[in-house]
């Protein structure tokens, strides 16, 4: 089915020879493409040399199989969205029917985006980090521009505060307590800290833990879905279960409401791409992700629709529209009352939110690690190293720091809505450039006569994905009725803040790559560093202008010292001066 929906399989050119990484690079003007191969696939990839180097043996291992892909994606998708946002989506779409249409459209949009990711993965099957690697290769010039922009914003926005806050809300709901703002923040920080600690000490066991909680998440949503059907059948304490469906399209929707609801839907489906963050840890990644990623997306979509049917069957529309975030708790209360069963089910949803934190941590830690391996962040060893436990401790630590900050900083009542929107808008900009970049990658590879990918998304699907992301970039500027959105401050604060972050990233790039080097008389050159456990990373060196010729004569396109290509850690010498690598 997945093939028929968005795949046009392209075979490798019959006369293409089996290249290895040691063969000469392919040039296209100022671009130099190196031929790379890793232990996770027999396919070779051509990538522009300024990108992060391919790790021939993944220092994180190859522990990701079919089951892990399903639950890695599922656990990120089923987190806070389906339990927390249905009331918001109903409020903004204006009717039950429109809300159900939006939940269904999330599947179509996510499927089109998944096709874009799959084609990129077919070009670069040995690179983890998804967007990090794909934007780097789609836009290799200006050199380091997209790596710098994406890396800095990825670190700044590398927080999971909204999910941690919802976890805390459900933990308090178990006992029927109403927390103060700081009690809520404190429990959110504690929950997130536990999640980080559980992942720090072993990669394989962290996947097992995520899979185990993922199974519970799946069963919980299945239980809600089945209970909803029982409610519709009239076999519970709920009276007139079909009342909300009598006039499903009664109500109206505004342009602002349509856009905000779509943002919430995308937030709820975020996770379909999570397995692309660990591509280099998957054997035969394209075939494996295509099959199991689709299974996860289809399964989640069915359960999302059934869960919404359950909410609409059990909870009066007026009450659901007025609720803030915990829609599932209203469902439990109406069906089971306020007894121990509700507390137990609230615990299961809290566990589901906790599993979402784990899945997000696993995926985004690989993204941040890949940003560090590009060399555009300070101290690349900190980001790339997997010592001492074979896990990315540096990215885990950074995510913990920024999540704690973003739990504490925003006003408690607005934390959830503002943080969700703040992360989605820059993501929409990058998703738009990612989809457009696929066109450039195709043209570039065709011009160079490179082999065809093993997967290629249909052109109409790519065009649809571009239009959706363009809509998400433009429409948030449309003012809400009365000029007031879903937060206590100006409705466009998240847009301006997101753009400001990107502008700061751009200023950092211009200053670091051009202004400061020109003033201080040096140029930026990349060197390749191999750590003790086989992890590889680029580091950008400051080479004096007088010594550029010597550097360029002794380093290849990847930054390897051609006089000592086998060294595990370069002490790069220019003339008589050792360039500092710290």
Coordinates of N, CA and C in Angstrom, one line a residue, residues 328-539:
X328 N -8.9 13.7 27.8 CA -9.0 12.3 28.2 C -9.6 12.2 29.6
X329 N -9.2 13.0 30.5 CA -9.7 12.9 31.9 C -11.2 13.1 31.9
X330 N -11.7 14.1 31.1 CA -13.1 14.3 31.0 C -13.8 13.0 30.5
X331 N -13.2 12.4 29.6 CA -13.8 11.1 29.0 C -13.9 10.1 30.1
X332 N -12.8 9.9 30.9 CA -12.8 8.9 31.9 C -13.9 9.2 33.0
X333 N -14.0 10.5 33.3 CA -14.9 10.8 34.4 C -16.4 10.6 34.0
X334 N -16.7 10.9 32.7 CA -18.1 10.7 32.2 C -18.4 9.2 32.1
X335 N -17.4 8.4 31.7 CA -17.7 7.0 31.5 C -17.6 6.2 32.8
X336 N -16.6 6.4 33.6 CA -16.3 5.6 34.8 C -16.6 6.3 36.1
X337 N -16.9 7.6 36.1 CA -17.1 8.3 37.3 C -15.7 8.7 37.9
X338 N -15.7 9.1 39.2 CA -14.5 9.7 39.8 C -13.8 8.7 40.7
X339 N -14.0 7.4 40.5 CA -13.4 6.4 41.3 C -11.9 6.0 41.0
X340 N -11.5 4.8 41.5 CA -10.1 4.4 41.3 C -9.8 4.1 39.8
X341 N -10.8 3.7 39.0 CA -10.5 3.4 37.6 C -10.0 4.6 36.9
X342 N -10.5 5.8 37.2 CA -10.1 7.0 36.6 C -8.6 7.3 36.9
X343 N -8.3 7.1 38.2 CA -6.9 7.3 38.7 C -6.0 6.4 37.9
X344 N -6.4 5.1 37.8 CA -5.5 4.2 37.1 C -5.3 4.5 35.6
X345 N -6.4 5.0 35.0 CA -6.2 5.4 33.6 C -5.4 6.7 33.4
X346 N -5.6 7.6 34.4 CA -4.7 8.8 34.3 C -3.3 8.4 34.5
X347 N -3.0 7.4 35.3 CA -1.6 6.9 35.4 C -1.1 6.4 34.1
X348 N -1.9 5.6 33.4 CA -1.5 5.1 32.1 C -1.2 6.2 31.1
X349 N -2.0 7.2 31.1 CA -1.7 8.4 30.2 C -0.5 9.1 30.6
X350 N -0.2 9.2 31.9 CA 1.0 9.8 32.4 C 2.2 9.0 31.9
X351 N 2.1 7.7 32.0 CA 3.1 6.8 31.5 C 3.3 7.0 30.0
X352 N 2.2 7.2 29.3 CA 2.3 7.5 27.8 C 3.0 8.7 27.5
X353 N 2.8 9.8 28.3 CA 3.5 11.0 28.2 C 5.0 10.9 28.5
X354 N 5.3 10.0 29.5 CA 6.7 9.7 29.8 C 7.4 9.0 28.7
X355 N 6.7 8.0 28.1 CA 7.3 7.3 26.9 C 7.5 8.3 25.7
X356 N 6.7 9.3 25.6 CA 6.9 10.3 24.5 C 8.2 11.0 24.8
X357 N 8.4 11.4 26.1 CA 9.7 12.0 26.4 C 10.9 11.2 26.0
X358 N 10.8 9.9 26.3 CA 11.9 9.0 25.9 C 12.2 9.0 24.4
X359 N 11.1 8.8 23.6 CA 11.2 8.7 22.2 C 11.8 10.0 21.6
X360 N 11.3 11.2 22.1 CA 11.8 12.4 21.6 C 13.3 12.6 22.0
X361 N 13.6 12.2 23.2 CA 15.0 12.3 23.6 C 15.9 11.5 22.7
X362 N 15.5 10.3 22.4 CA 16.3 9.4 21.5 C 16.5 10.0 20.2
X363 N 15.4 10.5 19.5 CA 15.6 11.0 18.2 C 16.3 12.3 18.1
X364 N 15.9 13.3 19.0 CA 16.6 14.6 18.9 C 18.0 14.6 19.4
X365 N 18.4 13.6 20.3 CA 19.8 13.5 20.6 C 20.7 13.2 19.4
X366 N 20.1 12.4 18.5 CA 20.9 12.0 17.3 C 21.0 13.3 16.4
X367 N 19.9 14.1 16.4 CA 20.0 15.3 15.6 C 21.0 16.2 16.1
X368 N 21.0 16.5 17.4 CA 22.0 17.4 17.9 C 23.4 16.8 17.8
X369 N 23.6 15.5 17.9 CA 24.9 14.9 17.7 C 25.4 15.1 16.3
X370 N 24.5 15.0 15.3 CA 24.8 15.2 13.9 C 25.2 16.7 13.7
X371 N 24.5 17.6 14.3 CA 24.9 19.0 14.2 C 26.3 19.2 14.7
X372 N 26.7 18.6 15.8 CA 28.0 18.7 16.4 C 29.0 18.1 15.4
X373 N 28.7 17.0 14.8 CA 29.6 16.3 13.9 C 29.9 17.1 12.6
X374 N 29.0 18.1 12.3 CA 29.3 19.0 11.2 C 30.4 19.9 11.4
X375 N 30.8 20.1 12.7 CA 31.8 21.0 13.1 C 31.4 22.4 13.3
X376 N 30.1 22.7 13.2 CA 29.7 24.1 13.3 C 29.4 24.5 14.7
X377 N 29.4 23.6 15.6 CA 29.2 23.9 17.0 C 30.5 23.8 17.8
X378 N 30.7 24.6 18.8 CA 32.0 24.6 19.5 C 32.2 23.2 20.1
X379 N 33.4 22.8 20.3 CA 33.8 21.5 21.0 C 33.1 20.3 20.3
X380 N 33.5 20.0 19.1 CA 32.8 18.9 18.4 C 32.9 17.5 19.1
X381 N 34.0 17.3 19.8 CA 34.2 16.1 20.6 C 33.1 15.9 21.6
X382 N 32.7 17.0 22.2 CA 31.6 16.9 23.2 C 30.3 16.4 22.6
X383 N 30.0 16.8 21.4 CA 28.7 16.4 20.7 C 28.9 15.0 20.1
X384 N 30.0 14.6 19.5 CA 30.2 13.4 18.8 C 30.5 12.2 19.6
X385 N 31.1 12.4 20.8 CA 31.6 11.3 21.6 C 30.4 10.5 22.2
X386 N 30.6 9.2 22.2 CA 29.6 8.3 22.8 C 30.2 7.6 24.1
X387 N 31.3 8.1 24.5 CA 32.0 7.6 25.8 C 31.2 8.2 27.0
X388 N 31.2 7.4 28.1 CA 31.8 6.1 28.3 C 30.8 4.9 28.1
X389 N 29.5 5.2 27.9 CA 28.5 4.2 27.9 C 28.0 3.8 26.5
X390 N 28.6 4.4 25.5 CA 28.0 4.2 24.1 C 26.8 4.9 23.8
X391 N 26.6 6.0 24.5 CA 25.4 6.9 24.4 C 25.8 8.3 24.2
X392 N 24.9 9.1 23.5 CA 25.3 10.6 23.3 C 25.0 11.4 24.5
X393 N 25.9 11.4 25.5 CA 25.7 12.1 26.7 C 25.6 13.6 26.5
X394 N 26.5 14.1 25.7 CA 26.5 15.6 25.4 C 25.1 16.1 25.0
X395 N 24.5 15.6 23.9 CA 23.2 16.0 23.5 C 22.1 15.8 24.6
X396 N 22.2 14.7 25.3 CA 21.2 14.5 26.4 C 21.3 15.6 27.4
X397 N 22.5 16.0 27.8 CA 22.7 17.0 28.8 C 22.2 18.3 28.3
X398 N 22.5 18.7 27.1 CA 22.0 20.0 26.5 C 20.5 20.0 26.5
X399 N 19.9 18.9 26.1 CA 18.4 18.9 26.0 C 17.8 19.1 27.4
X400 N 18.5 18.5 28.4 CA 18.0 18.6 29.8 C 18.1 20.1 30.3
X401 N 19.2 20.7 30.0 CA 19.4 22.1 30.4 C 18.3 23.0 29.8
X402 N 18.1 22.9 28.5 CA 17.2 23.8 27.8 C 15.7 23.5 28.2
X403 N 15.4 22.2 28.4 CA 14.1 21.9 28.8 C 13.7 22.4 30.2
X404 N 14.7 22.4 31.1 CA 14.5 22.9 32.4 C 14.2 24.5 32.3
X405 N 15.0 25.1 31.5 CA 14.9 26.6 31.3 C 13.5 26.9 30.8
X406 N 13.0 26.1 29.8 CA 11.8 26.5 29.2 C 10.6 26.0 30.0
X407 N 10.8 25.1 30.9 CA 9.7 24.8 31.9 C 9.5 26.0 32.9
X408 N 10.6 26.5 33.3 CA 10.6 27.6 34.3 C 10.3 28.9 33.8
X409 N 10.7 29.3 32.5 CA 10.7 30.6 32.0 C 9.3 31.1 31.6
X410 N 8.5 30.4 30.8 CA 7.2 31.0 30.3 C 6.2 31.1 31.4
X411 N 5.2 32.0 31.3 CA 4.1 32.0 32.3 C 3.4 30.6 32.3
X412 N 3.1 30.2 33.5 CA 2.6 28.8 33.7 C 1.4 28.5 32.8
X413 N 0.4 29.4 32.8 CA -0.8 29.2 32.0 C -0.6 29.2 30.5
X414 N 0.4 29.8 30.0 CA 0.6 29.9 28.6 C 1.8 29.0 28.1
X415 N 2.4 28.3 29.0 CA 3.6 27.5 28.6 C 3.3 26.5 27.5
X416 N 2.2 25.8 27.6 CA 1.9 24.7 26.7 C 1.7 25.3 25.3
X417 N 0.8 26.2 25.1 CA 0.4 26.8 23.8 C 1.6 27.5 23.2
X418 N 2.3 28.3 23.9 CA 3.4 29.1 23.4 C 4.5 28.2 22.9
X419 N 4.9 27.3 23.7 CA 6.0 26.4 23.4 C 5.7 25.6 22.2
X420 N 4.5 25.0 22.1 CA 4.1 24.2 20.9 C 4.3 25.1 19.7
X421 N 3.7 26.3 19.6 CA 3.7 27.1 18.5 C 5.2 27.6 18.2
X422 N 5.9 27.9 19.2 CA 7.3 28.4 19.0 C 8.1 27.3 18.2
X423 N 8.0 26.1 18.5 CA 8.7 25.0 17.9 C 8.2 24.7 16.5
X424 N 6.9 24.9 16.3 CA 6.3 24.5 15.0 C 6.7 25.4 13.9
X425 N 6.7 26.8 14.2 CA 6.9 27.7 13.1 C 8.3 27.6 12.4
X426 N 9.4 27.6 13.2 CA 10.7 27.4 12.5 C 10.7 26.0 11.8
X427 N 10.1 25.0 12.4 CA 10.0 23.7 11.8 C 9.3 23.8 10.4
X428 N 8.3 24.6 10.3 CA 7.6 24.8 9.1 C 8.5 25.4 8.0
X429 N 9.3 26.4 8.4 CA 10.2 27.0 7.5 C 11.2 26.0 7.0
X430 N 11.7 25.2 7.9 CA 12.7 24.2 7.5 C 12.1 23.1 6.7
X431 N 10.9 22.7 7.0 CA 10.2 21.7 6.2 C 9.9 22.2 4.8
X432 N 9.6 23.4 4.7 CA 9.4 24.0 3.3 C 10.7 24.0 2.6
X433 N 11.8 24.4 3.2 CA 13.1 24.4 2.5 C 13.6 23.0 2.2
X434 N 13.2 22.1 3.1 CA 13.6 20.7 2.9 C 12.9 20.1 1.7
X435 N 11.6 20.4 1.5 CA 10.9 19.8 0.4 C 11.4 20.5 -0.9
X436 N 11.6 21.8 -0.9 CA 12.2 22.5 -2.1 C 13.6 22.0 -2.4
X437 N 14.3 21.7 -1.3 CA 15.7 21.2 -1.5 C 15.8 19.9 -2.3
X438 N 14.7 19.1 -2.1 CA 14.7 17.8 -2.8 C 14.8 18.0 -4.4
X439 N 14.1 19.1 -4.8 CA 14.2 19.4 -6.2 C 15.6 19.7 -6.7
X440 N 16.4 20.5 -5.8 CA 17.8 20.8 -6.1 C 18.7 19.6 -6.1
X441 N 18.4 18.7 -5.1 CA 19.2 17.4 -5.1 C 19.0 16.6 -6.3
X442 N 17.8 16.5 -6.8 CA 17.5 15.7 -8.0 C 18.2 16.3 -9.2
X443 N 18.1 17.6 -9.3 CA 18.7 18.3 -10.5 C 20.2 18.1 -10.4
X444 N 20.8 18.3 -9.3 CA 22.3 18.2 -9.1 C 22.8 16.7 -9.5
X445 N 22.1 15.8 -9.0 CA 22.5 14.4 -9.2 C 22.3 14.0 -10.7
X446 N 21.2 14.5 -11.3 CA 21.0 14.2 -12.7 C 22.1 14.9 -13.5
X447 N 22.5 16.1 -13.2 CA 23.6 16.8 -13.9 C 24.9 16.0 -13.8
X448 N 25.1 15.4 -12.7 CA 26.4 14.7 -12.4 C 26.3 13.2 -12.9
X449 N 25.1 12.8 -13.3 CA 25.0 11.4 -13.8 C 25.1 10.4 -12.7
X450 N 24.7 10.7 -11.5 CA 24.8 9.8 -10.4 C 23.7 8.7 -10.4
X451 N 23.9 7.6 -9.8 CA 22.9 6.5 -9.8 C 21.5 7.0 -9.2
X452 N 20.5 6.4 -9.7 CA 19.1 6.7 -9.2 C 18.9 6.2 -7.8
X453 N 18.1 6.9 -7.0 CA 17.8 6.4 -5.7 C 16.9 5.2 -5.7
X454 N 16.9 4.4 -4.6 CA 16.1 3.2 -4.5 C 14.6 3.6 -4.2
X455 N 14.4 4.8 -3.9 CA 13.1 5.3 -3.6 C 12.9 6.8 -4.1
X456 N 11.8 7.1 -4.7 CA 11.6 8.4 -5.2 C 10.1 8.8 -5.0
X457 N 9.8 9.9 -4.3 CA 8.4 10.3 -4.1 C 7.8 10.8 -5.3
X458 N 6.5 10.6 -5.5 CA 5.8 11.2 -6.6 C 5.9 12.7 -6.7
X459 N 6.0 13.3 -7.9 CA 6.1 14.7 -8.0 C 4.8 15.4 -7.5
X460 N 3.6 14.9 -7.7 CA 2.4 15.6 -7.1 C 2.4 15.6 -5.6
X461 N 2.9 14.5 -5.0 CA 3.0 14.4 -3.6 C 4.0 15.4 -3.0
X462 N 5.1 15.6 -3.7 CA 6.1 16.6 -3.3 C 5.5 18.0 -3.4
X463 N 4.8 18.2 -4.5 CA 4.2 19.6 -4.7 C 3.1 19.8 -3.6
X464 N 2.4 18.8 -3.2 CA 1.4 19.0 -2.2 C 2.1 19.3 -0.8
X465 N 3.2 18.6 -0.6 CA 3.9 18.9 0.7 C 4.5 20.3 0.7
X466 N 5.0 20.8 -0.4 CA 5.5 22.1 -0.5 C 4.3 23.1 -0.2
X467 N 3.2 22.9 -0.8 CA 2.1 23.8 -0.6 C 1.6 23.9 0.8
X468 N 1.5 22.7 1.5 CA 1.1 22.6 2.9 C 2.0 23.4 3.8
X469 N 3.3 23.2 3.6 CA 4.3 23.9 4.4 C 4.3 25.4 4.1
X470 N 4.1 25.8 2.8 CA 4.0 27.2 2.5 C 2.8 27.8 3.2
X471 N 1.7 27.1 3.3 CA 0.5 27.6 4.0 C 0.8 27.8 5.5
X472 N 1.6 26.9 6.1 CA 1.9 26.9 7.5 C 2.9 28.1 7.8
X473 N 3.6 28.5 6.8 CA 4.5 29.6 7.0 C 3.8 31.0 6.8
X474 N 2.8 31.0 5.9 CA 2.2 32.3 5.6 C 1.0 32.6 6.5
X475 N 0.1 31.6 6.8 CA -1.1 31.9 7.4 C -1.1 32.2 8.9
X476 N 0.0 31.8 9.7 CA 0.0 32.2 11.1 C 0.0 33.8 11.3
X477 N 0.3 34.5 10.2 CA 0.3 36.0 10.4 C -1.1 36.5 10.4
X478 N -2.1 35.7 9.9 CA -3.5 36.2 9.9 C -4.0 36.4 11.3
X479 N -4.5 37.6 11.6 CA -4.9 37.8 13.0 C -6.1 37.1 13.4
X480 N -6.2 36.7 14.7 CA -7.4 36.0 15.2 C -8.5 37.0 15.4
X481 N -9.8 36.5 15.6 CA -10.9 37.4 15.9 C -10.6 38.2 17.1
X482 N -10.7 39.5 17.1 CA -10.5 40.4 18.2 C -9.0 40.6 18.5
X483 N -8.2 40.0 17.7 CA -6.7 40.3 17.9 C -6.1 39.5 19.0
X484 N -6.8 38.5 19.6 CA -6.3 37.8 20.8 C -6.3 36.3 20.4
X485 N -5.2 35.6 20.6 CA -5.0 34.2 20.3 C -5.2 33.4 21.5
X486 N -4.5 32.3 21.6 CA -4.7 31.3 22.7 C -3.7 31.5 23.9
X487 N -3.0 32.7 23.9 CA -2.1 33.1 25.0 C -2.5 34.5 25.5
X488 N -2.0 34.8 26.6 CA -2.4 36.1 27.2 C -1.7 37.3 26.6
X489 N -0.6 37.0 25.8 CA 0.1 38.1 25.2 C -0.2 38.1 23.7
X490 N 0.5 39.0 22.9 CA 0.2 39.1 21.5 C 0.2 37.8 20.7
X491 N -0.8 37.5 19.9 CA -0.9 36.2 19.2 C 0.3 35.9 18.3
X492 N 1.0 36.9 17.8 CA 2.1 36.6 16.9 C 3.5 36.5 17.6
X493 N 3.5 36.5 18.9 CA 4.7 36.5 19.7 C 5.6 35.3 19.3
X494 N 4.9 34.1 19.1 CA 5.7 32.9 18.8 C 6.3 33.0 17.4
X495 N 5.6 33.7 16.4 CA 6.1 33.9 15.1 C 7.4 34.7 15.1
X496 N 7.3 35.9 15.8 CA 8.4 36.8 15.8 C 9.6 36.2 16.6
X497 N 9.2 35.5 17.6 CA 10.3 34.9 18.4 C 11.0 33.8 17.6
X498 N 10.3 33.0 16.8 CA 10.9 32.0 16.0 C 11.7 32.6 14.9
X499 N 11.2 33.7 14.3 CA 12.0 34.4 13.2 C 13.3 35.0 13.8
X500 N 13.1 35.6 15.0 CA 14.2 36.2 15.7 C 15.4 35.2 16.0
X501 N 15.0 34.0 16.3 CA 16.0 33.0 16.6 C 16.7 32.7 15.3
X502 N 16.0 32.6 14.2 CA 16.7 32.3 12.9 C 17.6 33.5 12.5
X503 N 17.1 34.7 12.7 CA 18.0 35.9 12.4 C 19.3 35.9 13.2
X504 N 19.1 35.5 14.5 CA 20.3 35.4 15.4 C 21.3 34.4 14.8
X505 N 20.7 33.3 14.4 CA 21.5 32.2 13.8 C 22.3 32.7 12.6
X506 N 21.6 33.5 11.7 CA 22.2 34.0 10.5 C 23.3 35.0 10.8
X507 N 23.1 35.9 11.8 CA 24.1 36.8 12.2 C 25.3 36.1 12.8
X508 N 25.1 35.1 13.6 CA 26.2 34.2 14.1 C 27.0 33.7 12.9
X509 N 26.3 33.2 11.9 CA 27.0 32.6 10.7 C 27.9 33.6 10.0
X510 N 27.3 34.8 9.7 CA 28.0 35.8 9.0 C 29.2 36.3 9.8
X511 N 29.0 36.5 11.1 CA 30.1 37.0 11.9 C 31.2 35.9 12.1
X512 N 30.9 34.7 12.3 CA 31.8 33.6 12.5 C 32.6 33.2 11.3
X513 N 31.9 33.1 10.1 CA 32.5 32.6 8.9 C 33.2 33.7 8.1
X514 N 32.7 34.9 8.2 CA 33.2 36.0 7.3 C 33.8 37.2 8.0
X515 N 33.0 37.8 8.9 CA 33.5 39.1 9.5 C 34.7 38.9 10.3
X516 N 34.6 38.0 11.3 CA 35.7 37.8 12.3 C 37.0 37.3 11.5
X517 N 36.9 36.3 10.7 CA 38.1 35.8 9.9 C 38.7 36.9 9.1
X518 N 37.9 37.8 8.5 CA 38.5 38.9 7.7 C 39.2 39.9 8.6
X519 N 38.7 40.2 9.7 CA 39.3 41.2 10.6 C 40.6 40.6 11.2
X520 N 40.6 39.3 11.6 CA 41.7 38.7 12.3 C 42.7 38.0 11.3
X521 N 42.4 38.0 10.0 CA 43.4 37.5 9.1 C 43.5 36.0 9.0
X522 N 42.4 35.3 9.0 CA 42.5 33.8 8.9 C 41.2 33.4 8.0
X523 N 41.2 32.1 7.7 CA 40.1 31.5 6.9 C 39.7 30.2 7.6
X524 N 38.5 29.8 7.4 CA 38.0 28.6 8.0 C 38.2 27.4 7.1
X525 N 38.8 26.4 7.7 CA 39.0 25.1 7.0 C 38.6 24.0 7.9
X526 N 38.1 22.9 7.3 CA 37.6 21.8 8.1 C 38.7 20.7 8.1
X527 N 38.7 20.0 9.3 CA 39.6 18.9 9.5 C 38.8 17.7 10.0
X528 N 39.2 16.5 9.6 CA 38.5 15.3 10.1 C 39.1 14.7 11.3
X529 N 38.3 14.5 12.3 CA 38.8 13.9 13.6 C 38.1 12.6 13.8
X530 N 38.9 11.5 14.1 CA 38.3 10.2 14.5 C 38.6 10.0 15.9
X531 N 37.6 9.7 16.7 CA 37.7 9.5 18.1 C 38.1 8.0 18.4
X532 N 38.4 7.7 19.6 CA 38.9 6.4 20.0 C 37.9 5.3 19.7
X533 N 36.6 5.5 19.8 CA 35.6 4.5 19.6 C 35.1 4.4 18.1
X534 N 35.8 5.1 17.2 CA 35.4 5.1 15.8 C 34.4 6.3 15.4
X535 N 34.0 7.0 16.4 CA 33.1 8.2 16.0 C 33.9 9.2 15.2
X536 N 33.3 9.8 14.2 CA 34.0 10.7 13.4 C 33.3 12.1 13.4
X537 N 34.0 13.1 13.3 CA 33.5 14.5 13.3 C 34.4 15.4 12.6
X538 N 33.8 16.5 12.0 CA 34.6 17.6 11.5 C 34.8 18.6 12.6
X539 N 35.9 19.3 12.4 CA 36.2 20.5 13.3 C 36.7 21.6 12.3

